[in-house]
Amino acid sequence: MEIGEAMKLSNYFHINGEKALHKNFLFWLATISPLILALFFAYPLIDRLKLSGTADAYSNFISIFKLPLWIASGSLIFGVTVSRFHSSEQRAITIKQSINQNNFSNYLNHRDHFQKYLTSISATFDIEVDSFKIYGIIFSSSTPYNANVMLSSGISDFVCEKFETEFWSKMKFTAPNFTKKEVNIYFPRFAKSIGINAEHITLDDFEELKSLLVKTRKIYRRAMEYGVTREQSESFQEIEESGFSILIGEFSEWASENNFKGRW
């Protein structure tokens, strides 16, 4: 017998709480099998009996068919047992569905509250953000099935990596021939990768670029504050300050060395 056939056969002996009790094969097996077995033992005894309505005949019937009757009573016992297992399976399914619904509701509430929180912050800095994308970065382990409000690890590293790969490396590649055009092509791509909408922004000089980077860092810092809990270390500010903040400083030095401002 192949594995697939064996697994298919085993399904007949599995209680499915999502199906009605009478649609489970195991229920009928548990209730009918004792009756069939009882008839098997009772059949050879039938020829010795004659129909009579006396008390002695009834007593003899009980005495002769004691074993078949005892076996037949198992139909009720096994049927009730399977019924209890079926009810238990249904309760487990109901509890699981309730937990999933609560997790999904908690996830939506947490994400929606974060969106409102971040929207007000971005308005302060006059920057449009994709709050759902930033939520996915800051709370990467939070899903509709498990609303995890703990901050993700390596948030600053992620932002720094995107800055390096999506923007700064492009500037290094085009140096010393880069122009304002390249900046306004590659910077929006970097910004989009971390949830900042900069497609409509035209950077006219280096100071605007640096100012926008600082605002981005502050937005992320405030967004990270939303996820701080007592169980977490409060040193996230030190990590954040030593990450993207230092990278901005290094980029500013590189821009100065390559006459970035003058070429702009």
Short mmCIF file of N, CA and C in Angstrom, two decimals, residues 13-144:
data_model
loop_
_atom_site.label_atom_id
_atom_site.label_comp_id
_atom_site.label_asym_id
_atom_site.label_seq_id
_atom_site.Cartn_x
_atom_site.Cartn_y
_atom_site.Cartn_z
N PHE A 13 -10.59 7.15 10.00
CA PHE A 13 -10.55 6.91 11.45
C PHE A 13 -10.19 8.17 12.22
N HIS A 14 -10.33 9.30 11.55
CA HIS A 14 -10.06 10.60 12.17
C HIS A 14 -11.36 11.36 12.39
N ILE A 15 -11.52 11.95 13.57
CA ILE A 15 -12.72 12.72 13.87
C ILE A 15 -12.54 14.13 13.34
N ASN A 16 -13.40 14.52 12.43
CA ASN A 16 -13.36 15.85 11.83
C ASN A 16 -14.42 16.72 12.49
N GLY A 17 -13.97 17.68 13.31
CA GLY A 17 -14.90 18.55 14.02
C GLY A 17 -15.62 19.52 13.12
N GLU A 18 -15.10 19.71 11.90
CA GLU A 18 -15.74 20.63 10.97
C GLU A 18 -16.93 19.99 10.25
N LYS A 19 -17.05 18.67 10.38
CA LYS A 19 -18.19 17.96 9.80
C LYS A 19 -19.19 17.61 10.90
N ALA A 20 -20.46 17.43 10.49
CA ALA A 20 -21.48 16.99 11.45
C ALA A 20 -21.12 15.59 11.96
N LEU A 21 -21.59 15.26 13.15
CA LEU A 21 -21.23 13.98 13.77
C LEU A 21 -21.63 12.80 12.87
N HIS A 22 -22.83 12.86 12.30
CA HIS A 22 -23.31 11.73 11.50
C HIS A 22 -22.58 11.60 10.16
N LYS A 23 -21.73 12.59 9.82
CA LYS A 23 -20.96 12.51 8.58
C LYS A 23 -19.53 12.01 8.83
N ASN A 24 -19.24 11.66 10.08
CA ASN A 24 -17.94 11.08 10.41
C ASN A 24 -18.03 9.55 10.36
N PHE A 25 -17.17 8.95 9.56
CA PHE A 25 -17.19 7.49 9.39
C PHE A 25 -16.97 6.77 10.71
N LEU A 26 -16.10 7.33 11.56
CA LEU A 26 -15.77 6.68 12.82
C LEU A 26 -16.99 6.54 13.73
N PHE A 27 -17.92 7.49 13.65
CA PHE A 27 -19.13 7.42 14.47
C PHE A 27 -19.96 6.20 14.08
N TRP A 28 -20.14 5.99 12.79
CA TRP A 28 -20.92 4.84 12.33
C TRP A 28 -20.18 3.54 12.59
N LEU A 29 -18.87 3.56 12.47
CA LEU A 29 -18.09 2.36 12.78
C LEU A 29 -18.24 1.97 14.25
N ALA A 30 -18.22 2.98 15.13
CA ALA A 30 -18.32 2.72 16.57
C ALA A 30 -19.71 2.24 16.97
N THR A 31 -20.74 2.71 16.28
CA THR A 31 -22.11 2.35 16.68
C THR A 31 -22.61 1.09 15.99
N ILE A 32 -22.23 0.85 14.76
CA ILE A 32 -22.76 -0.29 14.01
C ILE A 32 -21.96 -1.57 14.25
N SER A 33 -20.65 -1.44 14.42
CA SER A 33 -19.80 -2.62 14.59
C SER A 33 -20.25 -3.51 15.75
N PRO A 34 -20.54 -2.96 16.95
CA PRO A 34 -21.01 -3.82 18.04
C PRO A 34 -22.32 -4.54 17.71
N LEU A 35 -23.21 -3.88 16.97
CA LEU A 35 -24.49 -4.50 16.61
C LEU A 35 -24.27 -5.67 15.65
N ILE A 36 -23.38 -5.46 14.69
CA ILE A 36 -23.09 -6.55 13.74
C ILE A 36 -22.44 -7.73 14.46
N LEU A 37 -21.52 -7.43 15.36
CA LEU A 37 -20.85 -8.49 16.13
C LEU A 37 -21.84 -9.22 17.02
N ALA A 38 -22.78 -8.47 17.63
CA ALA A 38 -23.80 -9.09 18.48
C ALA A 38 -24.69 -10.03 17.67
N LEU A 39 -25.09 -9.63 16.47
CA LEU A 39 -25.89 -10.48 15.59
C LEU A 39 -25.13 -11.74 15.19
N PHE A 40 -23.80 -11.60 15.01
CA PHE A 40 -22.97 -12.74 14.65
C PHE A 40 -23.00 -13.80 15.73
N PHE A 41 -22.95 -13.36 17.01
CA PHE A 41 -22.99 -14.32 18.12
C PHE A 41 -24.41 -14.80 18.42
N ALA A 42 -25.40 -14.00 18.07
CA ALA A 42 -26.79 -14.36 18.40
C ALA A 42 -27.42 -15.30 17.38
N TYR A 43 -26.96 -15.22 16.16
CA TYR A 43 -27.60 -15.99 15.08
C TYR A 43 -27.61 -17.52 15.35
N PRO A 44 -26.53 -18.12 15.80
CA PRO A 44 -26.55 -19.58 16.05
C PRO A 44 -27.52 -19.98 17.17
N LEU A 45 -27.91 -19.03 18.02
CA LEU A 45 -28.77 -19.35 19.15
C LEU A 45 -30.25 -19.24 18.82
N ILE A 46 -30.57 -18.66 17.68
CA ILE A 46 -31.97 -18.42 17.35
C ILE A 46 -32.74 -19.72 17.11
N ASP A 47 -32.12 -20.74 16.52
CA ASP A 47 -32.81 -21.99 16.19
C ASP A 47 -33.30 -22.72 17.44
N ARG A 48 -32.70 -22.48 18.57
CA ARG A 48 -33.07 -23.17 19.80
C ARG A 48 -34.24 -22.53 20.51
N LEU A 49 -34.73 -21.42 20.00
CA LEU A 49 -35.78 -20.67 20.69
C LEU A 49 -37.13 -20.83 20.01
N LYS A 50 -38.16 -20.70 20.80
CA LYS A 50 -39.54 -20.66 20.30
C LYS A 50 -40.21 -19.42 20.86
N LEU A 51 -41.01 -18.77 20.03
CA LEU A 51 -41.66 -17.54 20.43
C LEU A 51 -42.69 -17.81 21.53
N SER A 52 -42.57 -17.07 22.64
CA SER A 52 -43.49 -17.23 23.76
C SER A 52 -43.49 -15.93 24.57
N GLY A 53 -44.63 -15.63 25.19
CA GLY A 53 -44.74 -14.40 25.96
C GLY A 53 -44.70 -14.61 27.45
N THR A 54 -44.25 -15.76 27.90
CA THR A 54 -44.22 -16.06 29.34
C THR A 54 -42.99 -15.46 30.00
N ALA A 55 -43.08 -15.41 31.34
CA ALA A 55 -41.96 -14.87 32.11
C ALA A 55 -40.75 -15.76 32.01
N ASP A 56 -40.98 -17.07 31.96
CA ASP A 56 -39.85 -18.00 31.85
C ASP A 56 -39.14 -17.83 30.51
N ALA A 57 -39.95 -17.59 29.44
CA ALA A 57 -39.35 -17.40 28.12
C ALA A 57 -38.49 -16.14 28.10
N TYR A 58 -38.99 -15.11 28.75
CA TYR A 58 -38.22 -13.84 28.79
C TYR A 58 -36.92 -14.03 29.57
N SER A 59 -37.03 -14.78 30.68
CA SER A 59 -35.85 -15.03 31.50
C SER A 59 -34.83 -15.85 30.74
N ASN A 60 -35.32 -16.86 29.99
CA ASN A 60 -34.41 -17.70 29.21
C ASN A 60 -33.75 -16.88 28.09
N PHE A 61 -34.54 -15.95 27.50
CA PHE A 61 -33.98 -15.10 26.43
C PHE A 61 -32.82 -14.27 26.96
N ILE A 62 -33.04 -13.68 28.13
CA ILE A 62 -31.98 -12.84 28.73
C ILE A 62 -30.76 -13.69 29.05
N SER A 63 -30.98 -14.88 29.55
CA SER A 63 -29.88 -15.75 29.93
C SER A 63 -29.11 -16.25 28.72
N ILE A 64 -29.82 -16.63 27.68
CA ILE A 64 -29.16 -17.18 26.49
C ILE A 64 -28.41 -16.10 25.70
N PHE A 65 -29.04 -14.92 25.59
CA PHE A 65 -28.46 -13.85 24.77
C PHE A 65 -27.66 -12.83 25.62
N LYS A 66 -27.18 -13.27 26.75
CA LYS A 66 -26.45 -12.36 27.64
C LYS A 66 -25.22 -11.76 26.94
N LEU A 67 -24.43 -12.59 26.27
CA LEU A 67 -23.23 -12.10 25.61
C LEU A 67 -23.56 -11.19 24.42
N PRO A 68 -24.48 -11.60 23.51
CA PRO A 68 -24.81 -10.70 22.40
C PRO A 68 -25.38 -9.35 22.86
N LEU A 69 -26.19 -9.41 23.92
CA LEU A 69 -26.77 -8.15 24.43
C LEU A 69 -25.68 -7.26 25.03
N TRP A 70 -24.74 -7.90 25.71
CA TRP A 70 -23.64 -7.12 26.31
C TRP A 70 -22.80 -6.47 25.21
N ILE A 71 -22.55 -7.22 24.14
CA ILE A 71 -21.78 -6.67 23.02
C ILE A 71 -22.57 -5.54 22.34
N ALA A 72 -23.87 -5.74 22.16
CA ALA A 72 -24.71 -4.72 21.51
C ALA A 72 -24.75 -3.43 22.31
N SER A 73 -24.65 -3.53 23.64
CA SER A 73 -24.68 -2.31 24.46
C SER A 73 -23.46 -1.42 24.20
N GLY A 74 -22.41 -2.04 23.65
CA GLY A 74 -21.22 -1.26 23.31
C GLY A 74 -21.50 -0.23 22.25
N SER A 75 -22.55 -0.44 21.43
CA SER A 75 -22.91 0.52 20.40
C SER A 75 -23.21 1.88 21.01
N LEU A 76 -23.97 1.87 22.11
CA LEU A 76 -24.30 3.13 22.79
C LEU A 76 -23.07 3.75 23.44
N ILE A 77 -22.28 2.90 24.09
CA ILE A 77 -21.10 3.39 24.81
C ILE A 77 -20.10 4.02 23.83
N PHE A 78 -19.78 3.27 22.76
CA PHE A 78 -18.81 3.78 21.79
C PHE A 78 -19.36 4.99 21.03
N GLY A 79 -20.67 4.98 20.76
CA GLY A 79 -21.27 6.12 20.06
C GLY A 79 -21.18 7.39 20.89
N VAL A 80 -21.46 7.27 22.19
CA VAL A 80 -21.36 8.44 23.09
C VAL A 80 -19.91 8.90 23.21
N THR A 81 -18.97 7.94 23.26
CA THR A 81 -17.55 8.29 23.36
C THR A 81 -17.09 9.08 22.14
N VAL A 82 -17.45 8.60 20.95
CA VAL A 82 -17.08 9.31 19.72
C VAL A 82 -17.74 10.69 19.70
N SER A 83 -18.99 10.75 20.19
CA SER A 83 -19.71 12.03 20.24
C SER A 83 -18.98 13.04 21.13
N ARG A 84 -18.46 12.55 22.28
CA ARG A 84 -17.71 13.43 23.17
C ARG A 84 -16.42 13.91 22.51
N PHE A 85 -15.73 13.00 21.83
CA PHE A 85 -14.50 13.39 21.12
C PHE A 85 -14.81 14.42 20.05
N HIS A 86 -15.94 14.23 19.36
CA HIS A 86 -16.34 15.16 18.31
C HIS A 86 -16.63 16.54 18.90
N SER A 87 -17.32 16.56 20.04
CA SER A 87 -17.62 17.84 20.70
C SER A 87 -16.34 18.53 21.16
N SER A 88 -15.39 17.73 21.66
CA SER A 88 -14.11 18.29 22.10
C SER A 88 -13.36 18.88 20.92
N GLU A 89 -13.39 18.19 19.78
CA GLU A 89 -12.73 18.68 18.58
C GLU A 89 -13.37 19.98 18.10
N GLN A 90 -14.69 20.06 18.19
CA GLN A 90 -15.39 21.28 17.79
C GLN A 90 -15.03 22.44 18.70
N ARG A 91 -14.93 22.17 20.01
CA ARG A 91 -14.54 23.24 20.95
C ARG A 91 -13.14 23.73 20.67
N ALA A 92 -12.23 22.79 20.33
CA ALA A 92 -10.85 23.18 20.01
C ALA A 92 -10.82 24.07 18.77
N ILE A 93 -11.64 23.73 17.77
CA ILE A 93 -11.71 24.54 16.55
C ILE A 93 -12.26 25.92 16.87
N THR A 94 -13.30 25.97 17.71
CA THR A 94 -13.90 27.25 18.09
C THR A 94 -12.90 28.13 18.84
N ILE A 95 -12.15 27.52 19.75
CA ILE A 95 -11.15 28.28 20.52
C ILE A 95 -10.06 28.81 19.60
N LYS A 96 -9.61 27.96 18.65
CA LYS A 96 -8.58 28.38 17.71
C LYS A 96 -9.06 29.53 16.84
N GLN A 97 -10.32 29.44 16.38
CA GLN A 97 -10.88 30.51 15.56
C GLN A 97 -10.99 31.80 16.37
N SER A 98 -11.37 31.67 17.64
CA SER A 98 -11.49 32.85 18.49
C SER A 98 -10.13 33.52 18.71
N ILE A 99 -9.10 32.68 18.92
CA ILE A 99 -7.74 33.21 19.10
C ILE A 99 -7.27 33.92 17.84
N ASN A 100 -7.52 33.30 16.67
CA ASN A 100 -7.12 33.91 15.40
C ASN A 100 -7.84 35.23 15.17
N GLN A 101 -9.14 35.27 15.52
CA GLN A 101 -9.91 36.50 15.35
C GLN A 101 -9.39 37.60 16.27
N ASN A 102 -9.05 37.22 17.51
CA ASN A 102 -8.50 38.20 18.45
C ASN A 102 -7.14 38.72 17.98
N ASN A 103 -6.30 37.79 17.49
CA ASN A 103 -4.99 38.20 16.99
C ASN A 103 -5.14 39.14 15.79
N PHE A 104 -6.07 38.80 14.90
CA PHE A 104 -6.27 39.63 13.71
C PHE A 104 -6.79 41.01 14.11
N SER A 105 -7.72 41.02 15.08
CA SER A 105 -8.28 42.29 15.55
C SER A 105 -7.19 43.13 16.23
N ASN A 106 -6.35 42.49 17.05
CA ASN A 106 -5.27 43.21 17.72
C ASN A 106 -4.26 43.75 16.72
N TYR A 107 -3.98 42.95 15.68
CA TYR A 107 -3.05 43.38 14.64
C TYR A 107 -3.58 44.62 13.92
N LEU A 108 -4.86 44.58 13.53
CA LEU A 108 -5.44 45.71 12.82
C LEU A 108 -5.47 46.96 13.70
N ASN A 109 -5.86 46.77 14.97
CA ASN A 109 -5.91 47.92 15.89
C ASN A 109 -4.54 48.54 16.09
N HIS A 110 -3.53 47.68 16.29
CA HIS A 110 -2.18 48.17 16.50
C HIS A 110 -1.66 48.90 15.26
N ARG A 111 -1.91 48.31 14.10
CA ARG A 111 -1.43 48.92 12.85
C ARG A 111 -2.16 50.23 12.55
N ASP A 112 -3.50 50.26 12.80
CA ASP A 112 -4.28 51.47 12.54
C ASP A 112 -3.87 52.60 13.49
N HIS A 113 -3.65 52.26 14.76
CA HIS A 113 -3.22 53.28 15.72
C HIS A 113 -1.84 53.81 15.36
N PHE A 114 -0.97 52.90 14.90
CA PHE A 114 0.37 53.33 14.47
C PHE A 114 0.26 54.26 13.27
N GLN A 115 -0.65 53.96 12.35
CA GLN A 115 -0.83 54.81 11.17
C GLN A 115 -1.24 56.22 11.57
N LYS A 116 -2.20 56.32 12.49
CA LYS A 116 -2.64 57.64 12.94
C LYS A 116 -1.51 58.37 13.67
N TYR A 117 -0.78 57.62 14.48
CA TYR A 117 0.34 58.20 15.23
C TYR A 117 1.41 58.74 14.28
N LEU A 118 1.76 57.92 13.26
CA LEU A 118 2.83 58.31 12.34
C LEU A 118 2.38 59.41 11.38
N THR A 119 1.10 59.41 11.03
CA THR A 119 0.59 60.44 10.13
C THR A 119 0.72 61.82 10.76
N SER A 120 0.41 61.90 12.05
CA SER A 120 0.54 63.19 12.74
C SER A 120 1.99 63.63 12.85
N ILE A 121 2.90 62.67 13.03
CA ILE A 121 4.32 63.00 13.12
C ILE A 121 4.84 63.48 11.78
N SER A 122 4.48 62.76 10.70
CA SER A 122 4.96 63.13 9.37
C SER A 122 4.44 64.50 8.96
N ALA A 123 3.21 64.83 9.43
CA ALA A 123 2.66 66.15 9.12
C ALA A 123 3.49 67.24 9.78
N THR A 124 4.04 66.94 10.97
CA THR A 124 4.89 67.90 11.67
C THR A 124 6.14 68.22 10.85
N PHE A 125 6.70 67.19 10.19
CA PHE A 125 7.91 67.37 9.39
C PHE A 125 7.58 67.66 7.93
N ASP A 126 6.30 67.75 7.61
CA ASP A 126 5.85 68.05 6.24
C ASP A 126 6.41 67.03 5.24
N ILE A 127 6.29 65.75 5.59
CA ILE A 127 6.75 64.66 4.74
C ILE A 127 5.64 63.60 4.66
N GLU A 128 5.37 63.13 3.46
CA GLU A 128 4.40 62.05 3.29
C GLU A 128 5.09 60.71 3.51
N VAL A 129 4.40 59.83 4.22
CA VAL A 129 4.99 58.52 4.51
C VAL A 129 4.02 57.42 4.15
N ASP A 130 4.57 56.25 3.91
CA ASP A 130 3.78 55.03 3.74
C ASP A 130 3.81 54.32 5.09
N SER A 131 2.81 54.61 5.91
CA SER A 131 2.82 54.13 7.29
C SER A 131 2.78 52.60 7.37
N PHE A 132 2.11 51.95 6.42
CA PHE A 132 2.04 50.49 6.44
C PHE A 132 3.40 49.87 6.14
N LYS A 133 4.16 50.49 5.24
CA LYS A 133 5.50 49.98 4.93
C LYS A 133 6.43 50.16 6.12
N ILE A 134 6.36 51.34 6.74
CA ILE A 134 7.19 51.59 7.92
C ILE A 134 6.80 50.66 9.06
N TYR A 135 5.50 50.40 9.19
CA TYR A 135 5.03 49.45 10.21
C TYR A 135 5.65 48.08 9.96
N GLY A 136 5.69 47.66 8.70
CA GLY A 136 6.27 46.36 8.37
C GLY A 136 7.76 46.30 8.66
N ILE A 137 8.44 47.43 8.60
CA ILE A 137 9.87 47.47 8.89
C ILE A 137 10.13 47.47 10.40
N ILE A 138 9.37 48.28 11.11
CA ILE A 138 9.59 48.42 12.55
C ILE A 138 9.01 47.24 13.34
N PHE A 139 7.90 46.69 12.86
CA PHE A 139 7.28 45.53 13.53
C PHE A 139 7.21 44.37 12.52
N SER A 140 8.37 43.94 12.07
CA SER A 140 8.43 42.93 11.01
C SER A 140 7.87 41.58 11.45
N SER A 141 7.86 41.29 12.75
CA SER A 141 7.36 40.01 13.23
C SER A 141 5.87 40.04 13.52
N SER A 142 5.24 41.19 13.36
CA SER A 142 3.80 41.31 13.61
C SER A 142 3.03 40.91 12.36
N THR A 143 2.12 39.94 12.51
CA THR A 143 1.32 39.44 11.39
C THR A 143 -0.15 39.38 11.81
N PRO A 144 -1.06 39.23 10.85
CA PRO A 144 -2.48 39.11 11.21
C PRO A 144 -2.77 37.94 12.14
#
